[in-house]
Coordinates of C-alpha atoms and ligand atoms in Angstrom, one line a residue:
M9 CA -60.5 44.5 8.9
A10 CA -63.9 45.8 8.0
D11 CA -66.5 43.6 6.3
I12 CA -67.1 44.6 2.7
L13 CA -69.6 42.1 1.5
E14 CA -72.0 40.0 3.5
L15 CA -74.5 37.3 2.8
K16 CA -77.3 37.3 5.2
N17 CA -79.4 34.1 5.3
V18 CA -79.3 33.8 1.6
S19 CA -81.2 31.0 -0.2
F20 CA -81.5 30.4 -3.9
S21 CA -84.0 28.2 -5.7
A22 CA -84.4 27.4 -9.3
Q23 CA -87.0 25.0 -11.0
D24 CA -88.4 24.0 -7.6
Q25 CA -85.0 23.1 -6.4
V26 CA -83.1 24.6 -3.4
I27 CA -79.5 25.2 -4.7
V28 CA -78.3 27.5 -1.8
R29 CA -79.8 27.2 1.6
D30 CA -79.6 29.8 4.3
F31 CA -76.1 30.9 3.7
S32 CA -74.5 33.6 5.9
Y33 CA -71.0 34.8 5.7
Q34 CA -69.1 38.2 6.1
Y35 CA -66.2 38.6 3.6
E36 CA -63.4 40.6 5.0
E37 CA -62.1 43.7 3.1
G38 CA -58.7 43.2 1.7
K39 CA -58.7 39.5 2.3
T40 CA -58.9 36.5 0.0
T41 CA -61.6 33.9 0.5
A42 CA -61.7 30.5 -1.2
L43 CA -65.0 28.7 -1.8
T44 CA -64.4 25.0 -2.1
G45 CA -66.3 21.7 -2.1
P46 CA -67.5 18.9 -4.5
S47 CA -68.8 19.6 -7.9
G48 CA -72.6 20.5 -7.9
G49 CA -72.3 21.7 -4.3
G50 CA -73.3 25.3 -5.1
K51 CA -70.0 27.1 -5.3
S52 CA -70.6 29.0 -8.5
T53 CA -74.1 29.9 -7.3
V54 CA -72.8 31.3 -4.1
L55 CA -70.2 33.3 -5.9
K56 CA -72.8 34.7 -8.4
L57 CA -75.1 35.6 -5.5
S58 CA -72.1 37.4 -3.8
A59 CA -71.4 39.3 -7.0
G60 CA -75.0 40.3 -7.5
L61 CA -75.3 38.3 -10.7
L62 CA -78.1 36.3 -9.2
V63 CA -80.8 37.6 -6.9
P64 CA -81.5 35.5 -3.7
S65 CA -84.9 33.9 -3.4
H66 CA -84.6 34.8 0.4
G67 CA -82.1 36.8 2.4
E68 CA -79.9 39.8 1.5
V69 CA -76.5 40.5 -0.1
I70 CA -75.0 43.6 1.5
Y71 CA -72.2 45.5 -0.1
K72 CA -70.7 48.4 1.9
G73 CA -73.9 48.5 4.1
R74 CA -76.3 48.5 1.1
N75 CA -78.6 45.7 0.0
I76 CA -77.5 45.0 -3.7
A77 CA -81.1 44.2 -4.7
H78 CA -82.2 47.7 -3.7
M79 CA -79.3 49.8 -5.1
S80 CA -80.1 52.8 -7.3
R81 CA -78.9 52.6 -11.0
K82 CA -75.9 54.8 -10.1
E83 CA -74.9 52.7 -7.0
N84 CA -75.3 49.5 -9.0
L85 CA -73.1 50.9 -11.8
E86 CA -70.4 51.7 -9.1
F87 CA -70.7 48.2 -7.6
R88 CA -70.3 46.7 -11.2
E89 CA -67.2 49.0 -11.7
E90 CA -65.6 48.0 -8.4
G91 CA -66.3 44.3 -8.8
A92 CA -65.4 42.1 -11.7
F93 CA -66.1 38.4 -12.4
V94 CA -64.2 35.6 -14.2
F95 CA -66.7 33.0 -15.3
Q96 CA -66.1 29.3 -15.0
D97 CA -66.7 28.9 -18.8
S98 CA -65.1 32.3 -19.6
A99 CA -68.4 33.6 -21.0
L100 CA -67.0 35.6 -23.9
W101 CA -69.3 37.0 -26.5
A102 CA -69.2 34.8 -29.6
N103 CA -69.8 37.5 -32.1
Q104 CA -67.4 40.1 -30.9
S105 CA -63.7 40.4 -31.6
L106 CA -61.4 40.0 -28.6
F107 CA -60.6 43.8 -28.8
Q108 CA -64.4 44.6 -28.6
I109 CA -64.8 42.4 -25.7
L110 CA -62.1 44.0 -23.7
E111 CA -63.1 47.5 -24.7
L112 CA -66.7 47.4 -23.7
P113 CA -66.1 47.5 -19.9
L114 CA -64.0 50.7 -20.4
L115 CA -66.7 52.3 -22.7
V116 CA -69.3 51.6 -20.1
H117 CA -67.4 52.6 -17.0
F118 CA -64.9 55.3 -18.4
P119 CA -66.9 57.1 -21.1
G120 CA -64.4 60.0 -21.0
M121 CA -61.4 57.7 -21.9
S122 CA -59.8 58.3 -25.3
A123 CA -59.5 55.5 -27.9
A124 CA -55.7 55.7 -27.4
E125 CA -56.0 55.4 -23.6
R126 CA -58.3 52.4 -24.0
E127 CA -55.8 50.7 -26.4
K128 CA -53.0 51.3 -23.9
R129 CA -55.0 50.0 -21.0
I130 CA -56.0 46.8 -22.9
Q131 CA -52.4 46.1 -24.0
E132 CA -51.1 46.6 -20.5
T133 CA -53.8 44.2 -19.1
L134 CA -53.0 41.6 -21.8
A135 CA -49.4 41.8 -21.0
A136 CA -50.2 41.2 -17.2
V137 CA -52.2 38.1 -18.1
G138 CA -49.6 36.8 -20.6
Y139 CA -51.8 36.9 -23.8
K140 CA -49.7 37.5 -26.7
K141 CA -51.7 36.6 -29.9
E142 CA -53.8 39.0 -32.0
L143 CA -57.1 40.6 -30.9
N144 CA -58.9 41.0 -34.2
I145 CA -60.2 37.4 -33.8
R146 CA -63.4 35.8 -32.2
P147 CA -63.3 33.7 -29.0
S148 CA -64.0 30.5 -31.0
M149 CA -60.5 30.7 -32.5
L150 CA -59.0 30.4 -29.1
S151 CA -58.2 27.4 -26.9
M152 CA -60.2 27.1 -23.6
G153 CA -57.0 28.3 -21.8
E154 CA -56.7 31.3 -23.9
Q155 CA -60.3 32.1 -23.5
K156 CA -59.7 32.0 -19.7
L157 CA -56.9 34.6 -20.1
I158 CA -59.2 36.9 -22.1
G159 CA -61.9 36.5 -19.4
F160 CA -59.3 37.4 -16.8
A161 CA -58.2 40.4 -18.8
R162 CA -61.8 41.5 -19.2
A163 CA -62.2 41.4 -15.4
L164 CA -59.0 43.3 -14.8
V165 CA -59.2 46.0 -17.4
C166 CA -61.3 48.3 -15.2
R167 CA -58.9 47.7 -12.3
P168 CA -61.5 46.4 -9.9
R169 CA -61.2 46.4 -6.1
L170 CA -63.3 43.3 -5.7
L171 CA -62.5 40.2 -7.8
F172 CA -64.7 37.1 -8.2
L173 CA -62.9 34.2 -9.8
D174 CA -64.7 31.0 -10.6
E175 CA -62.4 27.9 -11.3
W176 CA -60.0 30.3 -12.8
T177 CA -57.0 28.1 -13.3
E178 CA -59.0 25.2 -14.9
S179 CA -57.8 24.3 -18.5
L180 CA -54.6 26.3 -18.1
D181 CA -51.2 24.8 -18.3
D182 CA -48.9 25.2 -15.4
S183 CA -47.0 28.3 -16.7
A184 CA -50.3 30.2 -17.5
A185 CA -51.8 29.1 -14.2
N186 CA -48.7 30.2 -12.2
R187 CA -48.8 33.6 -14.0
L188 CA -52.4 34.1 -12.9
V189 CA -51.5 33.1 -9.4
R190 CA -48.6 35.7 -9.3
L191 CA -51.2 38.2 -10.7
V192 CA -53.6 37.4 -7.9
K193 CA -50.8 37.7 -5.4
N194 CA -50.0 41.2 -6.7
R195 CA -53.6 42.2 -6.2
Q196 CA -53.6 40.8 -2.7
E197 CA -50.5 42.9 -1.9
A198 CA -52.6 45.9 -3.1
H199 CA -55.1 44.8 -0.4
E200 CA -57.8 44.0 -2.8
T201 CA -60.7 41.8 -1.8
I202 CA -60.8 38.5 -3.7
L203 CA -63.3 35.7 -3.7
F204 CA -62.4 32.6 -5.7
V205 CA -63.8 29.1 -6.3
S206 CA -61.2 26.3 -6.7
H207 CA -60.7 22.7 -6.0
D208 CA -57.0 23.0 -6.1
L209 CA -55.6 22.6 -2.6
R210 CA -52.3 23.9 -3.6
I211 CA -53.7 27.2 -4.9
I212 CA -56.1 27.4 -1.9
R213 CA -53.1 27.0 0.5
N214 CA -51.1 29.5 -1.5
L215 CA -53.6 32.3 -1.7
A216 CA -56.6 32.0 0.7
D217 CA -57.0 33.8 4.0
N218 CA -60.2 32.1 4.7
V219 CA -61.7 29.0 3.2
L220 CA -65.4 28.2 2.9
M221 CA -66.4 24.5 2.5
I222 CA -69.7 24.3 0.6
L223 CA -71.6 21.0 0.6
G224 CA -75.2 20.4 -0.7
G225 CA -75.7 24.2 -1.1
E226 CA -74.9 25.0 2.7
L227 CA -71.9 26.5 4.3
S228 CA -70.5 23.4 5.9
R229 CA -67.3 24.7 7.6
T230 CA -65.0 27.6 7.5
F231 CA -61.2 27.5 8.0
T232 CA -58.5 30.1 8.4
R233 CA -55.2 29.9 6.6
E234 CA -53.5 28.9 9.9
Q235 CA -55.9 26.0 10.4
L236 CA -55.3 24.9 6.9
N237 CA -51.5 24.9 7.2
S238 CA -51.2 23.6 10.7
D239 CA -53.8 20.8 11.0
E240 CA -53.1 17.7 9.1
D241 CA -56.4 16.0 9.9
L242 CA -58.2 19.1 8.6
A243 CA -56.1 19.0 5.3
L244 CA -57.1 15.3 5.0
Y245 CA -60.8 16.1 5.6
L246 CA -60.6 18.9 3.1
E247 CA -58.9 16.8 0.4
K248 CA -61.5 14.0 1.0
G249 CA -64.4 16.6 0.9
I250 CA -63.1 18.0 -2.3
A251 CA -62.6 14.6 -3.9
S252 CA -65.9 13.2 -2.9
Ligands
ADP23 N1 -80.4 28.0 -12.7 C1 -80.4 26.8 -12.5 N2 -81.5 25.9 -12.5 C2 -81.5 24.6 -12.1 N3 -80.4 24.0 -11.5 C3 -79.3 24.8 -11.2 C4 -79.2 26.2 -11.7 N4 -78.0 26.6 -11.3 C5 -77.4 25.6 -10.7 N5 -78.2 24.5 -10.7 C6 -77.8 23.3 -10.1 O1 -77.4 23.6 -8.7 C7 -76.3 22.8 -8.3 C8 -75.1 23.6 -7.9 O2 -74.7 24.3 -9.1 P1 -73.2 25.2 -9.0 O3 -73.5 26.3 -8.1 O4 -72.9 25.3 -10.4 O5 -72.2 24.0 -8.3 P2 -70.6 24.1 -8.2 O6 -70.2 25.3 -8.9 O7 -70.2 23.8 -6.9 O8 -70.3 22.9 -9.1 C9 -75.9 21.9 -9.5 O9 -76.6 20.6 -9.3 C10 -76.6 22.6 -10.6 O10 -77.0 21.7 -11.7
MG24 MG1 -69.0 25.8 -10.5

């Protein structure tokens, strides 16, 4: 399979601190890659760099052969439409209704869509993530888990081909988490490219084609699905690595 997204010697520093160091990896098109490792290791930063939400201090992020930092406005808008991000803390706008939050990406990326079509698309997406409550309320009225579902729906509403998911099953009960796992599986079957951050070995085993272990801001090791499932020592190492 072709490579869709590539990090080339990417480093990221903030406040005189190196957070990601010389990170290189080629994500495969149509595959699911899990980013794992201990808290504070740099997983969210690598995911945001991969999605073009942070600009590297050094190195390049290449999407379909183009450096994200040097894209034209039009190319950048296309990249934003094709890729969607679910944030670790959901990151929903506090002063907007849930409907407005879900409608905005459609207004930006599909300006020709009618109000009725937008409404239909939003309802379909909410049914897929399993959110059943009303939409004319603000995010502060939701539990953390419900906010996650809305964050997921916002990411899916434009039907992206590239999904970035950060700690996406955290704060969900088992039934909501299982629903999202099934949803991700459906998208895998449609050969979409998925990058996700998780500490949950069960979810990683269930979904990932490739696993990146990130320690101290560096790519420490990579594993394939076969290695994860067949090698018990490796599973132990991974469990310890995640727990440490
Ligand atoms: N903008 C920033 N400024 C300063 N420190 C940051 C910034 N972003 C992340 N960090 C620090 O970098 C480290 C890695 O963060 P993060 O990528 O969120 O790790 P993870 O997702 O693996 O828990 C943490 O110690 C975090 O506090
Ligand atoms: Mg994180």
